[in-house]
Amino acid sequence: MAAPEPPPGRGRVRDVFLRLLGVIFLAAFLSLLVQVRLLFGRDGLLPAAAYLDAVRAHGILAVPTLFWLDASDRALVGLGIAGAVLSFGLILNVAPRWCLLALWALYLSFVSVGQDFLSFQWDNLLLEAAFFTLFVTPGGLRPRRAPPPHPIGVFLMLWLVFRMNFESGAAKLLTGDPTWRDLSAMETYYETAPLPTWVGWYAHQLPAWAQRLSAAYTLLVELVLTPLVWGPRRVRRVVFVAMAAMQATILLTANYGFFNYLSVALALFILDDRDLDCLAARLGRPLRPSPPRVPSRVRTVLLAAVAAILVPLSVIPFLPFLGVRAVGPAHRAIDTVRTLNAYHLFAHMTLVRKEVVIEGSADGETWEPYEFRFKPGDPMRPPPFAAPHQPRVDFQLWFLLLGGPPRALYFHRLLERLLTAPAVVAPLFVRDPFPETPPGLLRVAFYRYRFTDVATRRATGAWWSRELLGYSRPLRATDLR
């Protein structure tokens, strides 16, 4: 009797994922590099050095970052460049385990001093993905034909995929948001997404039944299909395609940095090497099989112990959504390293889009707007694509009016820089309406924005309509010190 075939491995899935993770890290670090001085530099909006001075008493255990050694502008740029170089190392399969560990430490260093600008769930997801991937990454300098990852390591990757999707679906219902319960969430989503694209305008025009079907599809994928990531091969293929389609829709209609790319890359672990073999054969590019190897008992025991610790710990951050108070040493430690996280993507749907428009004046009579590159401003300008780049200031400004009048420190400093050091923040804007000398006055206009309908855009060319809600009082530089 012939011996049974070994279960399909994920060696080639792992290899493809590591290259993709390297590309995603490269995009993340390059995105940071083009704005790091503006965000965290000495004259930036939330200087890293000033932040570390304020939390110095808490030390490195509370704020784990290499910037304790040096938080100068040169260090910020230098570590960003180091992250980009190490990303290439991961892409080229040079010491992948060490590259990945270093990338995790570097990105954690930025996130730990990032304050408002690096507080997003996909920043946490990138850190967690890098950490979990260490358990499936081969060692050595150039591991060309490494054996498949241990099944326990694969389980941990699927556990992350499961949590990210299932927790997001559960949070939509557990938070009590009525728009998810009556399936009307997508009727306002495209219009109120932080940084929509012009494709989002078209999606917003779909009839109500299509929007409700889209909301139902989202819940179906996250709550019903996600647990099947451990199912039979054909079922897993369906789950992967469904998840990838959902992420592609999000990617095309709004800008969330590298999030959607990372989500699809992680979902590759739902597949196995046979699926990649089929695809490669159709493309005429057959793949080399990974050499089989029976995992050692020691490795199995160690990975089982790691999984037995990580799996229950990874549930702790989500407990508040279940009504359980999750505060204690374990929760605080998890929160500090941002490597085991709760995921609650789009759990609350915003129904009204309010925007700030900064205006400057030299005489107090004529006011000129500052047009941001990515956030909605001029109603005639189509919402642009930015991903995988994330313009952190444009994105963060979406939150500014969600809790009432704008009181964020970074916004206060943005206004101050416009009046005293406009060159620092000039990259944020399409053009400087005061190229010679800074304006003497600033004011903030508050608007409600809506996508136009098809007839209005056809008649006027406008992508947005907006309603003026009011103005702040005019501000001088002395008012902002």
CSV table of N, CA and C in Angstrom, one decimal, residues 418-472:
chain,number,residue,atom,x,y,z
A,418,LEU,N,1.9,78.1,10.0
A,418,LEU,CA,1.5,78.8,8.9
A,418,LEU,C,1.8,80.3,9.0
A,419,LEU,N,1.7,80.8,10.3
A,419,LEU,CA,1.9,82.2,10.5
A,419,LEU,C,3.4,82.6,10.8
A,420,THR,N,4.1,81.6,11.3
A,420,THR,CA,5.5,81.9,11.7
A,420,THR,C,6.6,81.2,10.9
A,421,ALA,N,6.3,80.0,10.4
A,421,ALA,CA,7.3,79.2,9.7
A,421,ALA,C,6.6,78.4,8.6
A,422,PRO,N,6.0,79.1,7.6
A,422,PRO,CA,5.2,78.4,6.6
A,422,PRO,C,6.0,77.4,5.8
A,423,ALA,N,7.3,77.5,5.7
A,423,ALA,CA,8.1,76.6,4.9
A,423,ALA,C,8.0,75.1,5.4
A,424,VAL,N,7.9,75.0,6.8
A,424,VAL,CA,7.8,73.7,7.4
A,424,VAL,C,6.6,72.9,7.0
A,425,VAL,N,5.5,73.6,6.8
A,425,VAL,CA,4.2,72.9,6.5
A,425,VAL,C,3.8,73.0,5.0
A,426,ALA,N,4.6,73.7,4.2
A,426,ALA,CA,4.3,74.0,2.8
A,426,ALA,C,4.0,72.7,2.1
A,427,PRO,N,4.7,71.6,2.3
A,427,PRO,CA,4.5,70.3,1.5
A,427,PRO,C,3.1,69.8,1.7
A,428,LEU,N,2.3,70.3,2.7
A,428,LEU,CA,0.9,69.8,2.8
A,428,LEU,C,0.0,70.3,1.8
A,429,PHE,N,0.3,71.4,1.1
A,429,PHE,CA,-0.6,72.1,0.3
A,429,PHE,C,-0.3,72.1,-1.2
A,430,VAL,N,-1.4,72.2,-1.9
A,430,VAL,CA,-1.2,72.2,-3.4
A,430,VAL,C,-0.4,73.4,-3.8
A,431,ARG,N,-0.7,74.6,-3.2
A,431,ARG,CA,0.1,75.8,-3.4
A,431,ARG,C,0.0,76.7,-2.2
A,432,ASP,N,1.0,77.6,-2.1
A,432,ASP,CA,1.0,78.5,-1.0
A,432,ASP,C,0.3,79.8,-1.4
A,433,PRO,N,-0.8,80.1,-0.9
A,433,PRO,CA,-1.5,81.4,-1.3
A,433,PRO,C,-0.8,82.6,-0.9
A,434,PHE,N,0.2,82.5,-0.1
A,434,PHE,CA,1.0,83.6,0.4
A,434,PHE,C,2.5,83.3,0.2
A,435,PRO,N,3.0,83.3,-1.0
A,435,PRO,CA,4.4,82.8,-1.3
A,435,PRO,C,5.4,83.8,-0.8
A,436,GLU,N,5.1,85.1,-0.7
A,436,GLU,CA,6.1,86.1,-0.4
A,436,GLU,C,6.3,86.2,1.1
A,437,THR,N,5.3,86.5,1.8
A,437,THR,CA,5.3,86.6,3.3
A,437,THR,C,4.1,85.9,3.9
A,438,PRO,N,4.2,85.4,5.1
A,438,PRO,CA,3.1,84.7,5.7
A,438,PRO,C,1.9,85.7,5.9
A,439,PRO,N,0.7,85.2,6.0
A,439,PRO,CA,-0.5,86.1,6.2
A,439,PRO,C,-0.4,86.6,7.6
A,440,GLY,N,-1.1,87.7,7.8
A,440,GLY,CA,-1.1,88.3,9.2
A,440,GLY,C,-2.2,87.6,10.0
A,441,LEU,N,-3.2,87.0,9.3
A,441,LEU,CA,-4.4,86.5,10.0
A,441,LEU,C,-4.7,85.1,9.4
A,442,LEU,N,-5.3,84.2,10.3
A,442,LEU,CA,-5.8,83.0,9.8
A,442,LEU,C,-7.2,82.8,10.4
A,443,ARG,N,-8.1,82.1,9.7
A,443,ARG,CA,-9.4,81.7,10.3
A,443,ARG,C,-9.7,80.3,9.8
A,444,VAL,N,-10.5,79.6,10.5
A,444,VAL,CA,-10.9,78.3,10.1
A,444,VAL,C,-12.4,78.3,9.7
A,445,ALA,N,-12.7,77.9,8.5
A,445,ALA,CA,-14.1,77.7,8.1
A,445,ALA,C,-14.5,76.3,8.3
A,446,PHE,N,-15.8,76.1,8.7
A,446,PHE,CA,-16.3,74.8,9.0
A,446,PHE,C,-17.4,74.5,8.0
A,447,TYR,N,-17.3,73.4,7.3
A,447,TYR,CA,-18.2,73.1,6.3
A,447,TYR,C,-18.8,71.7,6.5
A,448,ARG,N,-20.0,71.5,6.0
A,448,ARG,CA,-20.5,70.1,5.8
A,448,ARG,C,-20.3,69.8,4.3
A,449,TYR,N,-19.7,68.6,4.0
A,449,TYR,CA,-19.5,68.2,2.6
A,449,TYR,C,-20.4,67.0,2.3
A,450,ARG,N,-20.9,67.0,1.1
A,450,ARG,CA,-21.6,65.9,0.5
A,450,ARG,C,-21.2,65.6,-0.9
A,451,PHE,N,-21.2,64.4,-1.3
A,451,PHE,CA,-20.9,64.1,-2.7
A,451,PHE,C,-22.1,64.6,-3.5
A,452,THR,N,-21.8,65.2,-4.7
A,452,THR,CA,-22.8,65.6,-5.6
A,452,THR,C,-23.5,64.4,-6.2
A,453,ASP,N,-24.7,64.6,-6.8
A,453,ASP,CA,-25.3,63.5,-7.5
A,453,ASP,C,-24.9,63.6,-9.0
A,454,VAL,N,-25.3,62.6,-9.8
A,454,VAL,CA,-24.8,62.5,-11.2
A,454,VAL,C,-25.2,63.8,-12.0
A,455,ALA,N,-26.5,64.2,-11.8
A,455,ALA,CA,-27.0,65.4,-12.6
A,455,ALA,C,-26.2,66.6,-12.2
A,456,THR,N,-25.9,66.8,-11.0
A,456,THR,CA,-25.1,68.0,-10.6
A,456,THR,C,-23.7,68.0,-11.1
A,457,ARG,N,-23.1,66.8,-11.0
A,457,ARG,CA,-21.7,66.8,-11.5
A,457,ARG,C,-21.7,66.9,-13.1
A,458,ARG,N,-22.7,66.4,-13.7
A,458,ARG,CA,-22.7,66.5,-15.2
A,458,ARG,C,-22.9,68.0,-15.6
A,459,ALA,N,-23.7,68.7,-14.8
A,459,ALA,CA,-24.0,70.1,-15.1
A,459,ALA,C,-22.9,71.1,-14.7
A,460,THR,N,-22.2,70.8,-13.5
A,460,THR,CA,-21.3,71.8,-13.0
A,460,THR,C,-19.8,71.3,-13.0
A,461,GLY,N,-19.6,69.9,-13.0
A,461,GLY,CA,-18.3,69.4,-12.9
A,461,GLY,C,-17.9,69.2,-11.4
A,462,ALA,N,-18.7,69.6,-10.5
A,462,ALA,CA,-18.3,69.5,-9.1
A,462,ALA,C,-18.5,68.1,-8.5
A,463,TRP,N,-17.5,67.6,-7.7
A,463,TRP,CA,-17.5,66.3,-7.1
A,463,TRP,C,-18.2,66.4,-5.7
A,464,TRP,N,-18.1,67.6,-5.1
A,464,TRP,CA,-18.6,67.8,-3.8
A,464,TRP,C,-19.6,69.0,-3.8
A,465,SER,N,-20.5,69.0,-2.9
A,465,SER,CA,-21.3,70.2,-2.5
A,465,SER,C,-21.0,70.5,-1.1
A,466,ARG,N,-20.9,71.7,-0.7
A,466,ARG,CA,-20.6,72.0,0.7
A,466,ARG,C,-21.5,73.1,1.3
A,467,GLU,N,-21.7,73.0,2.5
A,467,GLU,CA,-22.6,74.0,3.2
A,467,GLU,C,-21.8,74.6,4.4
A,468,LEU,N,-21.6,76.0,4.3
A,468,LEU,CA,-20.9,76.7,5.3
A,468,LEU,C,-21.6,76.6,6.7
A,469,LEU,N,-20.9,76.2,7.7
A,469,LEU,CA,-21.5,76.1,9.1
A,469,LEU,C,-21.0,77.2,10.0
A,470,GLY,N,-19.9,77.9,9.6
A,470,GLY,CA,-19.4,79.0,10.4
A,470,GLY,C,-17.9,79.2,10.3
A,471,TYR,N,-17.4,80.2,11.0
A,471,TYR,CA,-16.0,80.5,11.0
A,471,TYR,C,-15.5,80.6,12.5
A,472,SER,N,-14.2,80.3,12.6
A,472,SER,CA,-13.6,80.7,13.9
A,472,SER,C,-13.3,82.2,13.9
